[in-house]
Coordinates of C-alpha atoms in Angstrom, one line a residue:
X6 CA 22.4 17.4 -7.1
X7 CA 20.1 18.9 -9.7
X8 CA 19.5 17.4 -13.3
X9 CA 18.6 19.1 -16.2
X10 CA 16.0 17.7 -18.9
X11 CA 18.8 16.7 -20.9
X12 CA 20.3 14.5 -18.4
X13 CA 17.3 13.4 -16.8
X14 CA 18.2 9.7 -17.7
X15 CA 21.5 10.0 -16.2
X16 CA 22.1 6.4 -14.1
X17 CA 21.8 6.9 -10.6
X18 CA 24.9 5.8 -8.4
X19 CA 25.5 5.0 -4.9
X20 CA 27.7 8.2 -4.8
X21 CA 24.3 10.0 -5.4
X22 CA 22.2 8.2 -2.5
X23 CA 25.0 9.0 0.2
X24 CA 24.8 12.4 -0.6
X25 CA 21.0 12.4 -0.3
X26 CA 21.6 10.5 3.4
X27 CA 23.7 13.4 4.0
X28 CA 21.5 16.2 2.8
X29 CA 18.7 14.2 4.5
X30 CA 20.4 14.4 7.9
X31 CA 17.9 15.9 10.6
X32 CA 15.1 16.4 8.0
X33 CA 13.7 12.7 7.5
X34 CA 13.8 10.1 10.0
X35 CA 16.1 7.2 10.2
X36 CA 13.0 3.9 10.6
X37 CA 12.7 1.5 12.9
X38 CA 13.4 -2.1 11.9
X39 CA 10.4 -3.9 13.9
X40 CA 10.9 -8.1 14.2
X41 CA 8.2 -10.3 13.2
X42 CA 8.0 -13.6 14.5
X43 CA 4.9 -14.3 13.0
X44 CA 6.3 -13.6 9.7
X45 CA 9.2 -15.6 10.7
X46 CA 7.6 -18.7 12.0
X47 CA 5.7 -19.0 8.3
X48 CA 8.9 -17.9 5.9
X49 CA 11.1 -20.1 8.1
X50 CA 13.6 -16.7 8.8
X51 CA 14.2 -14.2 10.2
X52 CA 11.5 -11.4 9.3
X53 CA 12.5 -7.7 9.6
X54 CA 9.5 -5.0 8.8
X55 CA 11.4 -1.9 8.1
X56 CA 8.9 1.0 9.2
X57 CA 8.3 3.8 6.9
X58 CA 5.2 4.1 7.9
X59 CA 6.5 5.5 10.7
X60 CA 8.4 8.4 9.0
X61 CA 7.7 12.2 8.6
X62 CA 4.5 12.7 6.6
X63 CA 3.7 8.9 7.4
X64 CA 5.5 7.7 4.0
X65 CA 9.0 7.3 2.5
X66 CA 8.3 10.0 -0.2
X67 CA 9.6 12.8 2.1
X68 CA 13.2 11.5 1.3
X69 CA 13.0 11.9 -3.0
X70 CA 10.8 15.3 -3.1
X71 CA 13.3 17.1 0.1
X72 CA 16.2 15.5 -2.3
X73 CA 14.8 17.1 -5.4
X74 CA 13.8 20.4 -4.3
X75 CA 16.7 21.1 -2.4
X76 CA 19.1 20.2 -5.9
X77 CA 17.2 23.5 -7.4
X78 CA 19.1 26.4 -8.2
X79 CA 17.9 29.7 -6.8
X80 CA 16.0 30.7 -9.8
X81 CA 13.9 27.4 -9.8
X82 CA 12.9 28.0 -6.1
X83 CA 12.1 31.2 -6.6
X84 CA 9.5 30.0 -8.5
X85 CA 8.1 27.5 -6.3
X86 CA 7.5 23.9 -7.0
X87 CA 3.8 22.1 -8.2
X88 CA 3.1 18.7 -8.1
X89 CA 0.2 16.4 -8.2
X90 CA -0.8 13.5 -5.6
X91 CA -3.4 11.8 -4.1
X92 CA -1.9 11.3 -0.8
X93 CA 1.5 10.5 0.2
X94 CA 3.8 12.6 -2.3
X95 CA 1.5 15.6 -1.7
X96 CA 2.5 15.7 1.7
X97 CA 6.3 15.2 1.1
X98 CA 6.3 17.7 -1.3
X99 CA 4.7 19.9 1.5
X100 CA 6.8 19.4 3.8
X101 CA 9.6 19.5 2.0
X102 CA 9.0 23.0 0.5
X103 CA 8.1 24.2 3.9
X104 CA 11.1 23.3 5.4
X105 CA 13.4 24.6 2.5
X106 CA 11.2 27.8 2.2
X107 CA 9.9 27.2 -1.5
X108 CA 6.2 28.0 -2.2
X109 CA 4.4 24.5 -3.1
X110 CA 1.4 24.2 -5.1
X111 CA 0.0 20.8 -4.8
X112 CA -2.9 19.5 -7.1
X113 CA -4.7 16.9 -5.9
X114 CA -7.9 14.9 -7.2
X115 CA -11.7 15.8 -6.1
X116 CA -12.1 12.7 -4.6
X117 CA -8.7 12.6 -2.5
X118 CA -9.7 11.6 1.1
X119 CA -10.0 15.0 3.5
X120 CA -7.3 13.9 6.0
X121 CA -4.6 13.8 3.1
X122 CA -6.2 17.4 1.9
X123 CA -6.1 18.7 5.1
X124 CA -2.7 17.3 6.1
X125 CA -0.8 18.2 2.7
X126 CA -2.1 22.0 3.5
X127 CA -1.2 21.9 7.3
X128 CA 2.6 21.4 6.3
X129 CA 2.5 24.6 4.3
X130 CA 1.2 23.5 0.9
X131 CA -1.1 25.6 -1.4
X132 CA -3.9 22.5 -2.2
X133 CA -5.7 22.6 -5.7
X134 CA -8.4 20.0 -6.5
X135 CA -9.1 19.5 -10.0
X136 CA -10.0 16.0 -12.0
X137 CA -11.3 12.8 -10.5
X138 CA -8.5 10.4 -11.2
X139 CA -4.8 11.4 -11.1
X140 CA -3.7 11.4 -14.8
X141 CA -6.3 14.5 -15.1
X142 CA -4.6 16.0 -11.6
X143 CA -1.2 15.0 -13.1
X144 CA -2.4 17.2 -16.3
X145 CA -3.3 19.9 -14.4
X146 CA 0.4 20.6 -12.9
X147 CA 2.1 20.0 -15.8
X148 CA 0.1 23.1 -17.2
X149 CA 0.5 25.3 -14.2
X150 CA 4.3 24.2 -14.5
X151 CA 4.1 25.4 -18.0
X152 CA 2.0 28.5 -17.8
X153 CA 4.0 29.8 -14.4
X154 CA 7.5 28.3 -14.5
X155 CA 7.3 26.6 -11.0
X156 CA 9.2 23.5 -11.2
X157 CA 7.6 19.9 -11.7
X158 CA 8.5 17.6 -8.7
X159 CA 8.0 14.5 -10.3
X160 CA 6.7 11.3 -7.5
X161 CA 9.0 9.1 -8.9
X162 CA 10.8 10.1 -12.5
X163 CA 13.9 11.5 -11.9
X164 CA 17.4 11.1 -10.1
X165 CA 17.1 13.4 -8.0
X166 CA 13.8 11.6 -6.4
X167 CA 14.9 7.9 -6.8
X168 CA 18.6 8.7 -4.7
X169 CA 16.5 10.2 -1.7
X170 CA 14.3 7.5 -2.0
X171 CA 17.7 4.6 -2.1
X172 CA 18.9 6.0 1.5
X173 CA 16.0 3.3 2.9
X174 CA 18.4 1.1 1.3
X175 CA 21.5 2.2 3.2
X176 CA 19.0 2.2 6.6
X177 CA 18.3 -1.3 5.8
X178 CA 21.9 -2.3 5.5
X179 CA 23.1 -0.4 8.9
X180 CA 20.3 -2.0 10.5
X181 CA 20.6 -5.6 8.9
X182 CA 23.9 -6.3 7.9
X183 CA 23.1 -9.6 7.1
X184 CA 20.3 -9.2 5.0
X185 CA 19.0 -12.0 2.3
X186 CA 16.3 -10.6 0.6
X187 CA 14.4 -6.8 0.3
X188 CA 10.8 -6.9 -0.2
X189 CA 9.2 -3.5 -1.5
X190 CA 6.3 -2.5 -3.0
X191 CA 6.1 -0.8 -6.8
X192 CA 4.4 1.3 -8.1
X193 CA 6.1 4.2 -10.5
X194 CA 9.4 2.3 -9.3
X195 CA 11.6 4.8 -7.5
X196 CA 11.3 3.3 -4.3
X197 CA 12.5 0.0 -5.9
X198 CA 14.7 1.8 -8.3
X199 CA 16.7 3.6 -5.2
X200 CA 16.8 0.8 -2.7
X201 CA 18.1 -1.4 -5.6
X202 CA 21.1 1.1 -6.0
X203 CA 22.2 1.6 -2.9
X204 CA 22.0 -2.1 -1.7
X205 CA 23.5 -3.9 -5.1
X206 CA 26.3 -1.3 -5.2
X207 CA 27.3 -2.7 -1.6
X208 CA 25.3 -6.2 -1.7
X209 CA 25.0 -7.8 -5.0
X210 CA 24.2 -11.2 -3.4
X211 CA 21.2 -9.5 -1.8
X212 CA 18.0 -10.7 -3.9
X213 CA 15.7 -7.8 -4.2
X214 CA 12.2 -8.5 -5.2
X215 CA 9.2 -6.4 -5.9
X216 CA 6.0 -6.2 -5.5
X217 CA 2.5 -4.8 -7.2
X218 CA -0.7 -5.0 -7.2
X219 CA -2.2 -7.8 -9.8
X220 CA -4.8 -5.0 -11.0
X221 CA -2.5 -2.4 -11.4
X222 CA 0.7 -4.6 -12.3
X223 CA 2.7 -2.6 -15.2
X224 CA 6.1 -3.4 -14.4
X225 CA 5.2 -7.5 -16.0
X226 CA 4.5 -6.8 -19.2
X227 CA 6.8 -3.6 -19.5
X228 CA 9.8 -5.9 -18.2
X229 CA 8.8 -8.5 -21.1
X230 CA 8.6 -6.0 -24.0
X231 CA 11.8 -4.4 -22.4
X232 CA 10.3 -0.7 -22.3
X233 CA 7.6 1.0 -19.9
X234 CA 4.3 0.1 -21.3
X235 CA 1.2 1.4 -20.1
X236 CA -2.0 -0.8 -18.0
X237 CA -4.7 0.9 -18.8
X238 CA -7.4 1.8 -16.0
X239 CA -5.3 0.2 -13.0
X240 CA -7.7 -0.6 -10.4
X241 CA -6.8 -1.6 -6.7
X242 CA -6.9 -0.6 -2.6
X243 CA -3.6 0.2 -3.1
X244 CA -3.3 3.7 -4.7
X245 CA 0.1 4.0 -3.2
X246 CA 0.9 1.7 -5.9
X247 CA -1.6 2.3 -8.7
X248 CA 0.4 3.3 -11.7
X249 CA -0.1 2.7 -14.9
X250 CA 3.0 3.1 -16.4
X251 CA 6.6 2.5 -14.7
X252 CA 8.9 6.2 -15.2
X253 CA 11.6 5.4 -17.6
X254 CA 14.0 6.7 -15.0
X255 CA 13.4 4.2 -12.4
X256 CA 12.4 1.4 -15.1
X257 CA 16.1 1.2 -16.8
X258 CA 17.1 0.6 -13.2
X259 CA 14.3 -2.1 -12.0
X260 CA 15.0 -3.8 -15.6
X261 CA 18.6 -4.3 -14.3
X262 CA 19.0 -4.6 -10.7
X263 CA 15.6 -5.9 -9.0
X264 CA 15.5 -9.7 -9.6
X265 CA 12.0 -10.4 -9.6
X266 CA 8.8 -8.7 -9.7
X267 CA 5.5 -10.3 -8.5
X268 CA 2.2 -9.4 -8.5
X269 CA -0.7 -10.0 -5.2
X270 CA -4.3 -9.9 -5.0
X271 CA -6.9 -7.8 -3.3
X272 CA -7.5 -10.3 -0.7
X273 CA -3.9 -10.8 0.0
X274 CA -3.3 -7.6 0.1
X275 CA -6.4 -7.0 2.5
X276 CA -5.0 -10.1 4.6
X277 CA -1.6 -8.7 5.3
X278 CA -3.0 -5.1 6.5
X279 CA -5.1 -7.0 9.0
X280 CA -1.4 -9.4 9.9
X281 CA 0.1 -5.3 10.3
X282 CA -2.5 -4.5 12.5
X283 CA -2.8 -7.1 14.6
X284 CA 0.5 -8.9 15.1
X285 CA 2.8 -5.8 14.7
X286 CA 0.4 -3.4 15.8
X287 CA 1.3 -0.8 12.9
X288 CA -1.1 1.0 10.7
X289 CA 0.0 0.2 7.1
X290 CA -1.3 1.1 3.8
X291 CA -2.8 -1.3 1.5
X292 CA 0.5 -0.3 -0.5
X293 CA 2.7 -0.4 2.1
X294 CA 1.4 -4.0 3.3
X295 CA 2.5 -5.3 -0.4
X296 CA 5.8 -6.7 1.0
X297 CA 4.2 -8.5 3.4
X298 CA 1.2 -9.6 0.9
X299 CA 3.6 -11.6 -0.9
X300 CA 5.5 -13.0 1.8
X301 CA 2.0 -14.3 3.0
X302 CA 1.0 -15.8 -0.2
X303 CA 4.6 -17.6 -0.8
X304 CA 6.1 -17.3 2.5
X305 CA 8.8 -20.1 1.0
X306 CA 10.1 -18.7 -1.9
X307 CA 12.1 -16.0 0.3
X308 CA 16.2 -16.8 1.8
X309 CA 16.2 -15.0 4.7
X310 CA 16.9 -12.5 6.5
X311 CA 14.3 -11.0 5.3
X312 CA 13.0 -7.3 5.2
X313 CA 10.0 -6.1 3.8
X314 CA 9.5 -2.1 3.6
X315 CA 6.5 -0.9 5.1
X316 CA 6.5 2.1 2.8
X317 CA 2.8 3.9 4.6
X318 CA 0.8 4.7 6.9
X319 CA -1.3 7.2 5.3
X320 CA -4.6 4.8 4.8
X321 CA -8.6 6.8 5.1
X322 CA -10.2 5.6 8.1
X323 CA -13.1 5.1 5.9
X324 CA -10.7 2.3 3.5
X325 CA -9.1 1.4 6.6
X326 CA -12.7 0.1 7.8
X327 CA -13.6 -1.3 4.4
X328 CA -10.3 -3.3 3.9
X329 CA -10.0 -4.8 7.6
X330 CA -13.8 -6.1 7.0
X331 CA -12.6 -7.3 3.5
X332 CA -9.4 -9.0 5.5
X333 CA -11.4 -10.5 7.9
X334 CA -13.8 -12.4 5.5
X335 CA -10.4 -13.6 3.0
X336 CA -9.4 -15.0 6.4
X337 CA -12.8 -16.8 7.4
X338 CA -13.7 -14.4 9.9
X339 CA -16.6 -13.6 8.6
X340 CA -19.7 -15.8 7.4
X341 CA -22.4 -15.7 5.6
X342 CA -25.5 -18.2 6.1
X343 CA -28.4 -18.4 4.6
X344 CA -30.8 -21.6 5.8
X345 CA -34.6 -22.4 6.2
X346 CA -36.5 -22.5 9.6
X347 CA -40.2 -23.0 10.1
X348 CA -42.0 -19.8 10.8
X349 CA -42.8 -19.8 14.3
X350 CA -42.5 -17.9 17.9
X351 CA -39.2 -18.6 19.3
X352 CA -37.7 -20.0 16.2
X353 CA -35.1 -17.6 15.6
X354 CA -34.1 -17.5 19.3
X355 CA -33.8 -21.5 18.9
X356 CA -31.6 -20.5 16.0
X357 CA -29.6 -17.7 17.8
X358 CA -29.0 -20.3 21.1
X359 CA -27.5 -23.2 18.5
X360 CA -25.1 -19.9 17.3
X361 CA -24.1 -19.1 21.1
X362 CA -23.3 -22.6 22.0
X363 CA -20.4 -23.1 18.8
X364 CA -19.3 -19.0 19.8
X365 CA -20.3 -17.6 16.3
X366 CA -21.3 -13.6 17.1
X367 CA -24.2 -12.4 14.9
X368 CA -23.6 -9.4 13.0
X369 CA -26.8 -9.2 11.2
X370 CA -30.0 -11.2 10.8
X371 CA -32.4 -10.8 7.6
X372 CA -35.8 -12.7 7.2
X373 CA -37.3 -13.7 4.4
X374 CA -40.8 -14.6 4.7
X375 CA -42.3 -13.7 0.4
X376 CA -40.4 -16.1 -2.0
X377 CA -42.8 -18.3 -3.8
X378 CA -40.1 -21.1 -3.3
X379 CA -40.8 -21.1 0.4
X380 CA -43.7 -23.2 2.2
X381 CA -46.5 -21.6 4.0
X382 CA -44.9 -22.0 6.9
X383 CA -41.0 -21.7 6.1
X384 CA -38.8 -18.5 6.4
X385 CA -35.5 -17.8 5.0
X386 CA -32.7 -16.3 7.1
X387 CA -29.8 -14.9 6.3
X388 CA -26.8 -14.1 8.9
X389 CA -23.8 -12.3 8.5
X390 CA -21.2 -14.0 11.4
X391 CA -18.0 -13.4 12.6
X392 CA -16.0 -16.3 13.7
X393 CA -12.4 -17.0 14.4
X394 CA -11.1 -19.0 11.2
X395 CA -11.7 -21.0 8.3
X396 CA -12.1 -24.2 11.2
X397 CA -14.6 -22.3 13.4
X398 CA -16.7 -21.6 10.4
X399 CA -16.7 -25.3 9.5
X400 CA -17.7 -26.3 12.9
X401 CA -20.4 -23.7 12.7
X402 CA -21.8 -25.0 9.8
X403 CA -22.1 -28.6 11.3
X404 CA -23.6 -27.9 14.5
X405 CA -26.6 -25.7 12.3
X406 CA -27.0 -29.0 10.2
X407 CA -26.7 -31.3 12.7
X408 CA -29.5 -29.4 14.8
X409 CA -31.9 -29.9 11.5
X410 CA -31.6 -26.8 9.8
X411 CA -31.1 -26.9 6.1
X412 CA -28.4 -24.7 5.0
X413 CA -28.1 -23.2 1.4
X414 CA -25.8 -22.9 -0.2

């Protein structure tokens, strides 16, 4: 199953993604299908989270690159492959190579988090850092492709990639036949583009929808001119996702098969990492939580059975800590107060016992005591609180007020 340049636009058929199931047979594995009745409860379905988190490498991408490198002829694996990634293609390609003996060079940017260095060179990869976004990385492997001859294993823009990527697809109908609607994340599009083939060519009545980050959302606009156009500087939590422009490969087939496209926020997206974690105990990516992101913000708009693809794991502990803090305060778990007390002995314990009585714990406690717009005797204090909800944080707020403290807003 190798393409040349010339036919790197050929369309992508369901022929091609049941011989990638077959070539991936033993290599990647087949995901669990996890119920959510949490999920279900608020769509008013049934709510399937389809696991690729859970797969080799921690991400779906291990199906396209295996797919890709193993359509090479001898010649072109003789001269290894290169490719660039942040994260979770590095490590596909990685492991790939390793497994199908091909030497990988894998550039990566200066600012990639270590475990996602350190894992892409456990599974065999040669790791160069170079650039600090990934257009410059991206750059960088083109020329080494260029000045070497090691083949280019593209994250999302080519057949090859996008049929390895559709056997979630075929997973998804084995495992629920009776399937309404796919939600998936975007990014590139081959992911979408795969799933799309495999389940349309079977399914047609299935409605597949997908989803991107509002701050790195190309697929919009590039659907409404009706070619790939370009976002520039996409910013979001999601890198998984953050792409500014769609492949053309995958964007002919997105353009025709996906039905919809929508877009989520960073809180939403930082909302349904925390759901992941806590209802379905699964470590997700901000990218890979998309699905469920938009499920969350429109949980009506979806005829079930639904499944949304969970398509990471691979998130830094360091983000991991920053978005489940930023998840907790878009769902009123966290509040800030600042009021006005008189500065005395025992005031702030008077303050502190008013807190333990409505169950607000006290993360952190700052005192103003300098502003000119405070009396000679008043203090200003600030606390950071967590609480269990958008109703405990009211509550908290009225028993400070009604105990004579003037909160400020």
């Amino acid at each position: 199953m190798s393409y040349s340049t010339a036919d790197s636009l050929r369309r992508v058929t369901l022929d091609d993604v049941r011989g990638a199931q077959k070539m991936l047979t033993g290599v990647a594995r087949v995901t669990a299908m996890e119920g959510s009745r949490h999920l279900s409860a608020q769509v008013g379905a049934p709510v399937h989270l389809k696991c690729e988190n859970l797969q080799r490498t921690g991400s779906f991408k291990l199906r396209g690159a295996y797919v890709r490198i193993a359509g090479l002829l001898p010649e072109e694996r003789a001269a290894g492959v290169v490719a660039a990634s942040a994260g979770n293609h590095a490590q596909g390609v990685a492991l790939a190579s390793s497994l199908l003996g091909v030497h990988a060079t894998v550039f990566m940017p200066k600012g990639a988090p270590l475990p996602k260095i350190s894992a892409t060179r456990e599974y065999g990869a040669e790791v160069r850092l170079h650039g600090q976004v990934v257009d410059e990385t991206l750059a960088a492997a083109e020329e080494y492709a260029a000045e070497t001859g090691a083949v280019f294993i593209h994250p999302f823009d080519h057949p090859d990639v996008i049929a390895g990527q559709g056997t979630v697809g075929l997973e998804i109908l084995d495992q629920c036949p009776e399937v309404g609607t796919i939600v998936v994340g975007i990014g590139g599009g081959g992911l979408a583009a795969g799933i799309a083939v495999a389940v349309k060519s079977l399914r047609p009545d299935v409605r597949i929808v997908g989803v991107q980050a509002a701050g790195a959302a190309a697929y919009p606009p590039s659907l409404a001119a009706g070619h790939p156009v370009t976002v520039q500087n996409p910013v979001t939590m999601a890198d998984g996702i953050r792409v500014g422009r769609p492949g053309d490969v995958p964007f002919a087939i997105v353009e025709e098969l996906v039905d919809e496209v929508r877009t989520v926020g960073e809180d939403q997206l930082s909302a349904a990492l925390l759901l992941c974690l806590e209802r379905a105990k699964l470590v997700v990516e901000p990218a890979g939580a998309s699905p469920v992101a938009a499920l969350l913000a429109e949980p009506g708009a979806f005829a079930g059975p639904v499944v949304a693809v969970l398509s990471g794991g691979n998130v830094d502990p360091v983000l991991m800590q920053r978005v489940l803090r930023h998840g907790m305060a878009a769902q009123g778990r966290y509040l800030a107060v600042r009021l006005r007390l008189t500065d005395r002995p025992g005031a702030l314990a008077t303050l502190l016992g008013v807190l333990s009585v409505v169950d607000a714990n006290v993360l952190d406690v700052s005192h103003v005591r300098t502003d000119p717009r405070l009396g000679l005797a008043e203090a200003e204090v600030e606390l950071h609180l967590e609480t269990k909800g958008p109703v405990h944080c009211t509550e908290v707020g009225q028993a400070l007020r009604e105990a004579g403290y003037t909160v400020i807003d």
